[in-house]
Amino acid sequence: MKPVPPGAGRSYFIADLHLTDERPAATGRFFRFLDEIVAGADALYILGDLFETWIGDDHDEQVAHDTARRLKALTESGTPVYFMHGNRDFMLAARYATQSGMTLLADPQVVDLYATPTLLMHGDTLCTDDHRYQAFRQRVRRPWVLAALRLLPFGMRQRLARQARAGSESAKAGKSADIMDVNVQAVTQTMRAHRVLRLIHGHTHRPQQHPLMLDGQPATRWVTPDWYARWGYVVCDAQGCTLVVSPL
Ligand code: MN
């Protein structure tokens, strides 16, 4: 009898791994997660910020090449991998998606998860109290801006990414914790607009299962953890979802 792979009958959701050559432990953890937990799964959904930065599909970190190889092997073994952009890796495009066998998803995206319509988002668009970030996001995510950025030489894109990172770090230092979390009204409005009772997102680095009432019906918002000091995921099957987070 063939052994049943660990992920059979389940779908996995991760976000905010922030992979970079500077933190090899997280990369190792991610590859073990693929081998020991996800193998044989129905699907793996990456809900953004897989990479710490992404300046274009000519991104030259070793972790980018290794990740493409691992994800390609996973998809070839029969587990589809879906990728949604985060605020760090929104420049990831079709070339890298093809190399790694990933299917790009729009943000937001509703998927049918074992007969439960489930809304998937990175989560940054729910942080509507952070007006400065939302204005920045709107500027850089315009199709013509993205197209123009892609035409810039590698070195210039590298410098721009460093500047954007530094700007975001100093802005974050001046923002309250509340401003950087999701706005509860934005959550209910978005779930209502998409007619779902389940939302899974990342971005805030606040892993949690949030029960809520939506027009008299029980609903749930699942938040995936970051992979900085800890790691973890949301896993769903026909019975429901579970949040799994390693100790810090
Ligand atoms: Mn993010």
Short mmCIF file of C-alpha atoms and ligand atoms in Angstrom, two decimals:
data_model
loop_
_atom_site.label_atom_id
_atom_site.label_comp_id
_atom_site.label_asym_id
_atom_site.label_seq_id
_atom_site.Cartn_x
_atom_site.Cartn_y
_atom_site.Cartn_z
CA MET A 1 0.00 0.00 0.00
CA LYS A 2 1.28 3.46 -0.87
CA PRO A 3 1.77 5.67 2.22
CA VAL A 4 -0.62 8.65 2.38
CA PRO A 5 1.36 11.90 2.04
CA PRO A 6 1.05 14.33 5.01
CA GLY A 7 -0.87 17.02 3.13
CA ALA A 8 -3.47 14.80 1.45
CA GLY A 9 -7.01 16.23 1.53
CA ARG A 10 -5.86 19.61 2.85
CA SER A 11 -5.07 23.10 1.56
CA TYR A 12 -2.38 25.27 3.15
CA PHE A 13 -2.19 29.06 3.48
CA ILE A 14 0.99 30.98 4.26
CA ALA A 15 2.14 34.60 4.02
CA ASP A 16 4.87 36.93 5.22
CA LEU A 17 7.78 34.52 5.02
CA HIS A 18 9.95 37.47 3.96
CA LEU A 19 12.54 35.12 2.48
CA THR A 20 15.99 36.61 1.91
CA ASP A 21 19.55 35.30 1.71
CA GLU A 22 20.15 37.26 4.93
CA ARG A 23 17.92 34.92 6.98
CA PRO A 24 18.71 31.36 5.83
CA ALA A 25 16.97 29.77 8.84
CA ALA A 26 13.54 30.88 7.57
CA THR A 27 14.34 29.50 4.12
CA GLY A 28 15.35 26.15 5.62
CA ARG A 29 12.18 26.12 7.70
CA PHE A 30 10.11 26.85 4.59
CA PHE A 31 11.67 24.01 2.59
CA ARG A 32 11.12 21.56 5.48
CA PHE A 33 7.51 22.79 5.69
CA LEU A 34 7.07 21.93 1.99
CA ASP A 35 8.63 18.47 2.39
CA GLU A 36 7.19 17.42 5.74
CA ILE A 37 3.76 19.10 5.85
CA VAL A 38 2.59 20.28 2.43
CA ALA A 39 3.68 17.22 0.39
CA GLY A 40 0.65 15.67 -1.30
CA ALA A 41 -1.67 18.57 -0.37
CA ASP A 42 -4.61 19.68 -2.52
CA ALA A 43 -3.06 23.15 -2.82
CA LEU A 44 -0.62 25.65 -1.35
CA TYR A 45 -1.70 29.29 -1.29
CA ILE A 46 0.99 31.93 -0.75
CA LEU A 47 -0.81 35.12 0.29
CA GLY A 48 1.97 37.61 -0.34
CA ASP A 49 5.33 38.71 1.03
CA LEU A 50 6.95 35.38 0.24
CA PHE A 51 10.07 37.47 -0.33
CA GLU A 52 11.50 40.29 1.76
CA THR A 53 11.97 42.34 -1.41
CA TRP A 54 11.44 41.70 -5.09
CA ILE A 55 12.76 44.21 -7.58
CA GLY A 56 11.77 42.22 -10.67
CA ASP A 57 11.91 38.69 -12.04
CA ASP A 58 15.67 39.16 -12.59
CA HIS A 59 15.98 39.26 -8.76
CA ASP A 60 19.34 37.58 -8.14
CA GLU A 61 19.21 36.20 -4.59
CA GLN A 62 20.02 32.52 -4.20
CA VAL A 63 16.77 32.07 -2.25
CA ALA A 64 14.79 33.10 -5.35
CA HIS A 65 16.38 30.34 -7.44
CA ASP A 66 16.08 27.70 -4.72
CA THR A 67 12.45 28.60 -3.99
CA ALA A 68 11.53 28.40 -7.68
CA ARG A 69 13.06 24.92 -7.87
CA ARG A 70 11.28 23.69 -4.72
CA LEU A 71 7.88 25.10 -5.73
CA LYS A 72 8.23 23.75 -9.27
CA ALA A 73 8.92 20.27 -7.85
CA LEU A 74 5.85 20.59 -5.61
CA THR A 75 3.58 21.54 -8.53
CA GLU A 76 5.04 18.73 -10.66
CA SER A 77 4.24 16.28 -7.88
CA GLY A 78 0.57 17.30 -8.24
CA THR A 79 0.10 20.06 -5.65
CA PRO A 80 -0.83 23.37 -7.31
CA VAL A 81 0.77 26.50 -5.85
CA TYR A 82 -1.06 29.84 -5.95
CA PHE A 83 0.61 33.18 -5.37
CA MET A 84 -0.93 36.52 -4.42
CA HIS A 85 1.23 39.66 -4.29
CA GLY A 86 2.19 41.23 -0.99
CA ASN A 87 3.41 44.77 -0.44
CA ARG A 88 7.03 43.55 -0.57
CA ASP A 89 6.91 41.35 -3.65
CA PHE A 90 4.27 43.07 -5.81
CA MET A 91 6.80 43.24 -8.67
CA LEU A 92 6.80 39.45 -8.99
CA ALA A 93 5.56 38.70 -12.50
CA ALA A 94 4.73 36.00 -15.02
CA ARG A 95 8.34 34.96 -15.71
CA TYR A 96 9.09 33.94 -12.12
CA ALA A 97 5.60 32.47 -11.71
CA THR A 98 6.26 30.22 -14.71
CA GLN A 99 9.72 29.25 -13.44
CA SER A 100 8.26 28.19 -10.11
CA GLY A 101 5.04 26.67 -11.48
CA MET A 102 2.91 29.15 -9.51
CA THR A 103 -0.46 30.47 -10.63
CA LEU A 104 -0.85 34.20 -9.92
CA LEU A 105 -4.00 35.23 -8.06
CA ALA A 106 -5.63 38.65 -7.94
CA ASP A 107 -6.05 40.35 -4.56
CA PRO A 108 -8.82 39.91 -3.43
CA GLN A 109 -9.76 36.49 -4.75
CA VAL A 110 -12.65 34.21 -3.78
CA VAL A 111 -11.94 30.48 -3.97
CA ASP A 112 -14.26 27.55 -3.41
CA LEU A 113 -12.62 25.76 -0.51
CA TYR A 114 -14.30 22.39 0.03
CA ALA A 115 -17.68 23.97 -0.79
CA THR A 116 -17.09 27.05 1.44
CA PRO A 117 -16.54 30.26 -0.53
CA THR A 118 -13.38 31.74 0.98
CA LEU A 119 -11.99 35.21 0.41
CA LEU A 120 -8.20 35.43 0.13
CA MET A 121 -6.30 38.69 0.52
CA HIS A 122 -2.78 39.78 1.40
CA GLY A 123 -4.35 42.07 3.99
CA ASP A 124 -2.68 45.43 3.37
CA THR A 125 -5.77 46.88 1.68
CA LEU A 126 -7.73 46.24 4.91
CA CYS A 127 -5.43 48.57 6.88
CA THR A 128 -7.49 51.58 5.79
CA ASP A 129 -6.53 53.69 8.84
CA ASP A 130 -3.02 53.96 7.43
CA HIS A 131 -3.83 56.69 4.92
CA ARG A 132 -0.22 57.37 3.93
CA TYR A 133 0.42 53.73 3.10
CA GLN A 134 -2.82 53.43 1.10
CA ALA A 135 -1.88 56.52 -0.94
CA PHE A 136 1.58 55.06 -1.61
CA ARG A 137 0.08 51.70 -2.58
CA GLN A 138 -2.32 53.31 -5.01
CA ARG A 139 0.54 55.19 -6.68
CA VAL A 140 2.93 52.28 -7.15
CA ARG A 141 0.37 49.64 -8.12
CA ARG A 142 -0.95 51.48 -11.19
CA PRO A 143 -0.28 49.30 -14.25
CA TRP A 144 1.67 52.03 -16.07
CA VAL A 145 3.84 52.69 -13.00
CA LEU A 146 4.60 48.96 -12.66
CA ALA A 147 5.42 48.78 -16.37
CA ALA A 148 7.73 51.81 -16.08
CA LEU A 149 9.45 50.36 -12.98
CA ARG A 150 10.13 47.11 -14.85
CA LEU A 151 11.95 49.04 -17.58
CA LEU A 152 14.44 50.59 -15.14
CA PRO A 153 17.96 49.11 -14.95
CA PHE A 154 18.53 46.51 -12.23
CA GLY A 155 20.75 48.76 -10.09
CA MET A 156 18.27 51.59 -10.13
CA ARG A 157 15.42 49.31 -9.07
CA GLN A 158 17.65 48.03 -6.26
CA ARG A 159 18.24 51.58 -5.00
CA LEU A 160 14.52 52.44 -5.22
CA ALA A 161 13.61 49.30 -3.26
CA ARG A 162 16.15 50.19 -0.54
CA GLN A 163 14.74 53.72 -0.32
CA ALA A 164 11.15 52.44 -0.14
CA ARG A 165 12.15 50.02 2.64
CA ALA A 166 13.90 52.74 4.65
CA GLY A 167 10.93 55.08 4.17
CA SER A 168 8.48 52.41 5.33
CA GLU A 169 10.59 51.52 8.39
CA SER A 170 10.81 55.14 9.55
CA ALA A 171 7.09 55.70 8.85
CA LYS A 172 6.21 52.55 10.82
CA ALA A 173 8.18 53.80 13.82
CA GLY A 174 5.81 56.78 14.04
CA LYS A 175 2.58 54.81 13.61
CA SER A 176 0.48 53.35 16.41
CA ALA A 177 -0.15 49.60 16.52
CA ASP A 178 -3.85 50.20 15.82
CA ILE A 179 -3.17 52.05 12.59
CA MET A 180 -1.13 49.14 11.29
CA ASP A 181 -3.87 46.59 12.00
CA VAL A 182 -6.92 45.97 9.83
CA ASN A 183 -9.92 48.26 10.09
CA VAL A 184 -12.84 46.18 11.38
CA GLN A 185 -15.34 48.01 9.17
CA ALA A 186 -13.18 47.41 6.10
CA VAL A 187 -13.20 43.70 6.99
CA THR A 188 -16.98 43.43 7.27
CA GLN A 189 -17.57 45.59 4.17
CA THR A 190 -15.16 43.52 2.08
CA MET A 191 -16.55 40.18 3.27
CA ARG A 192 -20.10 41.37 2.64
CA ALA A 193 -19.23 42.65 -0.85
CA HIS A 194 -17.80 39.23 -1.73
CA ARG A 195 -20.63 37.33 0.01
CA VAL A 196 -18.30 35.18 2.10
CA LEU A 197 -18.30 34.04 5.70
CA ARG A 198 -14.61 33.15 5.68
CA LEU A 199 -11.58 35.37 5.03
CA ILE A 200 -7.93 34.33 5.17
CA HIS A 201 -5.19 36.97 5.03
CA GLY A 202 -1.70 37.81 6.26
CA HIS A 203 0.30 41.06 6.36
CA THR A 204 -0.38 42.20 9.94
CA HIS A 205 1.87 39.53 11.55
CA ARG A 206 -0.91 38.99 14.14
CA PRO A 207 -1.85 35.32 13.75
CA GLN A 208 -5.34 34.78 15.07
CA GLN A 209 -8.74 33.21 14.48
CA HIS A 210 -11.26 36.08 14.72
CA PRO A 211 -14.91 35.04 14.98
CA LEU A 212 -17.35 37.76 13.90
CA MET A 213 -21.03 38.16 13.08
CA LEU A 214 -21.92 39.18 9.55
CA ASP A 215 -25.58 40.11 9.09
CA GLY A 216 -26.58 37.62 11.77
CA GLN A 217 -24.37 34.81 10.49
CA PRO A 218 -21.22 33.55 12.17
CA ALA A 219 -18.12 34.29 10.11
CA THR A 220 -14.38 33.87 10.66
CA ARG A 221 -11.31 35.90 9.74
CA TRP A 222 -8.10 33.89 9.80
CA VAL A 223 -4.75 35.69 10.02
CA THR A 224 -1.58 33.79 9.09
CA PRO A 225 1.66 34.34 11.05
CA ASP A 226 4.91 35.87 9.80
CA TRP A 227 8.01 33.69 9.57
CA TYR A 228 10.49 35.98 11.36
CA ALA A 229 11.06 34.47 14.81
CA ARG A 230 8.22 31.93 14.48
CA TRP A 231 6.47 30.22 11.58
CA GLY A 232 3.09 28.71 10.84
CA TYR A 233 0.11 28.46 8.56
CA VAL A 234 -3.64 28.08 8.22
CA VAL A 235 -4.75 24.66 7.03
CA CYS A 236 -8.24 23.85 5.78
CA ASP A 237 -10.06 20.68 4.85
CA ALA A 238 -13.71 19.73 4.37
CA GLN A 239 -14.25 20.00 8.15
CA GLY A 240 -12.92 23.54 8.51
CA CYS A 241 -9.73 25.49 9.13
CA THR A 242 -7.05 25.50 11.83
CA LEU A 243 -4.33 28.02 12.62
CA VAL A 244 -1.00 26.44 13.46
CA VAL A 245 1.76 28.66 14.89
CA SER A 246 5.12 27.54 16.22
CA PRO A 247 6.20 28.84 19.65
CA LEU A 248 8.18 32.10 19.44
MN MN B 1 2.74 42.60 3.93
#
